[in-house]
PDB file of C-alpha atoms in Angstrom:
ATOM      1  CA  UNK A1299     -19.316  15.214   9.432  1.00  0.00           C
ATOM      2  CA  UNK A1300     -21.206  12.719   7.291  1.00  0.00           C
ATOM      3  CA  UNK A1301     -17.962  11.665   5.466  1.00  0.00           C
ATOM      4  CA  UNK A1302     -16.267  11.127   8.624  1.00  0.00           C
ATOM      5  CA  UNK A1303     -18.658   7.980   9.585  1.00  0.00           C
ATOM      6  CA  UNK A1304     -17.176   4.745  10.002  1.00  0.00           C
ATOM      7  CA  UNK A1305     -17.349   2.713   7.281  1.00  0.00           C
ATOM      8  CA  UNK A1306     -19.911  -0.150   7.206  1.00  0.00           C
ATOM      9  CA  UNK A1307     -18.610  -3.847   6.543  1.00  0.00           C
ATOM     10  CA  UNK A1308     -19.489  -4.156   3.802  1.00  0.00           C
ATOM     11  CA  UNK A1309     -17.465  -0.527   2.484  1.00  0.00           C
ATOM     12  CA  UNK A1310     -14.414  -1.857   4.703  1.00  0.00           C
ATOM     13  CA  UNK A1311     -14.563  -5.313   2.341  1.00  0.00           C
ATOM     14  CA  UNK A1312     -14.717  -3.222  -0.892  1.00  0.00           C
ATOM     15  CA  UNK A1313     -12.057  -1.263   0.850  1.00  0.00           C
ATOM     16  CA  UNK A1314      -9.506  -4.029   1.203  1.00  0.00           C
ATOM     17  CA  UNK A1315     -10.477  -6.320  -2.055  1.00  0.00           C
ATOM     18  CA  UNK A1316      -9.686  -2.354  -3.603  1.00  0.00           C
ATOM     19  CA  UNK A1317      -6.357  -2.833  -1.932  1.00  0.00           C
ATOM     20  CA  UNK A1318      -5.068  -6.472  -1.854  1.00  0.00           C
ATOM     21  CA  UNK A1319      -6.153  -6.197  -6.109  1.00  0.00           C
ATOM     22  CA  UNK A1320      -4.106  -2.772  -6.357  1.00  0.00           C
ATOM     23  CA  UNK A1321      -1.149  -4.715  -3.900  1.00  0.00           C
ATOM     24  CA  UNK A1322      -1.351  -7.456  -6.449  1.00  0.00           C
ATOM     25  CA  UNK A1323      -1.090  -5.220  -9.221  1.00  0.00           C
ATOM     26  CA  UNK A1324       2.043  -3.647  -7.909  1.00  0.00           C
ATOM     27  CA  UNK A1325       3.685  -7.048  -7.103  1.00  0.00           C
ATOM     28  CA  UNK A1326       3.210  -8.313 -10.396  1.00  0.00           C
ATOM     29  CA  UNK A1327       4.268  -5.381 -12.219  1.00  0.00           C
ATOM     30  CA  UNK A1328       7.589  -4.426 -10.061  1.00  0.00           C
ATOM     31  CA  UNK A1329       5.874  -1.690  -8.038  1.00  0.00           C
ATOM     32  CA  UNK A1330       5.117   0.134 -11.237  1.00  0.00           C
ATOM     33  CA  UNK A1331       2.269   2.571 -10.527  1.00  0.00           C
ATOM     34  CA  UNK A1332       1.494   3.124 -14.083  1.00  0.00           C
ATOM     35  CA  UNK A1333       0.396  -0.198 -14.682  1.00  0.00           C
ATOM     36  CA  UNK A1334      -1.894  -0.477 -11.795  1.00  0.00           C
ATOM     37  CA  UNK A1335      -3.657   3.398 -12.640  1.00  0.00           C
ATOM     38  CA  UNK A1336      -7.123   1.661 -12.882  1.00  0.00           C
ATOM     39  CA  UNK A1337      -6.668  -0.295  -9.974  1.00  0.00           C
ATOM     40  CA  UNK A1338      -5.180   2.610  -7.697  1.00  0.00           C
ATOM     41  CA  UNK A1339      -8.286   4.904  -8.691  1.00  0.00           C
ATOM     42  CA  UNK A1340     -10.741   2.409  -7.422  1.00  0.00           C
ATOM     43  CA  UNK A1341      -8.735   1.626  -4.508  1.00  0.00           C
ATOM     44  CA  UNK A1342      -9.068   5.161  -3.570  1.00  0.00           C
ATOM     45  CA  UNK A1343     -12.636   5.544  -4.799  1.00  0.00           C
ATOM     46  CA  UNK A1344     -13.641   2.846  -2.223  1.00  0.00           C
ATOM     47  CA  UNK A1345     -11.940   3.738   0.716  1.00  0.00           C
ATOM     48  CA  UNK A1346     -11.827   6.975   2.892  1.00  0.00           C
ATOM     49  CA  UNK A1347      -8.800   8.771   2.113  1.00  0.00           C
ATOM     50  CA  UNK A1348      -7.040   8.361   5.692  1.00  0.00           C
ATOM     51  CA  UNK A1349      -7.165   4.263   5.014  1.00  0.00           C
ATOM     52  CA  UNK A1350      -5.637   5.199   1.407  1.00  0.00           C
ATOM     53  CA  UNK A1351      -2.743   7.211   3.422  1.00  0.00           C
ATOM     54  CA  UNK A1352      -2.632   4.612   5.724  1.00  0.00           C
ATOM     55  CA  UNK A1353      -2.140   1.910   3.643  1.00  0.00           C
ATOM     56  CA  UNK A1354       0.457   3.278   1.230  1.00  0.00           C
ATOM     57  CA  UNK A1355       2.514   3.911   4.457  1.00  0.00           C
ATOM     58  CA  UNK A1356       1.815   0.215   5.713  1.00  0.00           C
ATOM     59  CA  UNK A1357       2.826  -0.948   2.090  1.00  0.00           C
ATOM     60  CA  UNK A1358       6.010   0.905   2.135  1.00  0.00           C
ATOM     61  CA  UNK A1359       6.994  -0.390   5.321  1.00  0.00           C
ATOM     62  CA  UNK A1360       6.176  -3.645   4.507  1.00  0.00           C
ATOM     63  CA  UNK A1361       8.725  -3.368   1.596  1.00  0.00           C
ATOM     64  CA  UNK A1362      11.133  -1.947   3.244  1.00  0.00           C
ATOM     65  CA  UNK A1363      10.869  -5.141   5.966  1.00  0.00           C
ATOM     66  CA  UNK A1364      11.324  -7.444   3.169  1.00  0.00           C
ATOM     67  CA  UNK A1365      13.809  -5.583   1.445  1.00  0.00           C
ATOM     68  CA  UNK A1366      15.886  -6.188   5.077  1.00  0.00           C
ATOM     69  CA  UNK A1367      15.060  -9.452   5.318  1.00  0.00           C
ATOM     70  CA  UNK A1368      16.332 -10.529   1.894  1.00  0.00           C
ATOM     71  CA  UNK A1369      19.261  -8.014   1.428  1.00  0.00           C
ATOM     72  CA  UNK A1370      20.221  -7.650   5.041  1.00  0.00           C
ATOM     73  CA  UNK A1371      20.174  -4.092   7.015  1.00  0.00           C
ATOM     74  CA  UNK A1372      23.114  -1.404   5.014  1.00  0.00           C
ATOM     75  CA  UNK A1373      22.991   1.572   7.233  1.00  0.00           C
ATOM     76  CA  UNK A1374      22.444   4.785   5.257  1.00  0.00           C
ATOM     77  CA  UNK A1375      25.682   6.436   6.119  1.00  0.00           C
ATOM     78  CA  UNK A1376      27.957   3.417   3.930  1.00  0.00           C
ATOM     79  CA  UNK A1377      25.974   4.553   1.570  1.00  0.00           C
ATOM     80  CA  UNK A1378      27.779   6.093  -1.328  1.00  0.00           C
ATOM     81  CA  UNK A1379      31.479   6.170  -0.069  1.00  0.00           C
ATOM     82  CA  UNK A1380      33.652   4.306  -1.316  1.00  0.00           C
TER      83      UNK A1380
END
């Protein structure tokens, strides 16, 4: 159960400098993974794995709120007929 503990502050900090610098990455790049490889391994490297899943979901969703607030909401089902 030892690598279930709660990280200490100072892990949580590495944690999140990890992921704002990986974030960053992916910003800068156009959310191109393969450009950010160094970044995403110590991103995962510093933070428990459920914070990793976490935060790739948060990021996603994040997107995806821009995403409506700059293109507007399409529904899915005007998708593709035309």
């Amino acid at each position: 159960a030892a690598g279930m503990a709660a990280p200490t502050m100072e892990e949580r900090k590495a944690c999140w400098g990890a992921r704002d610098d990986f974030w960053q990455c992916l910003d800068s790049h156009g959310d191109d993974a393969a450009k950010c490889e160094k970044l995403r391994r110590a991103f995962e490297s510093r933070c428990p794995q459920q914070w990793v899943k976490h935060f790739d979901k948060r990021r996603d969703f994040l997107k995806y709120k821009k995403k409506l607030e700059t293109e507007g909401f399409h529904p899915p089902e005007a998708a593709g007929k035309s």
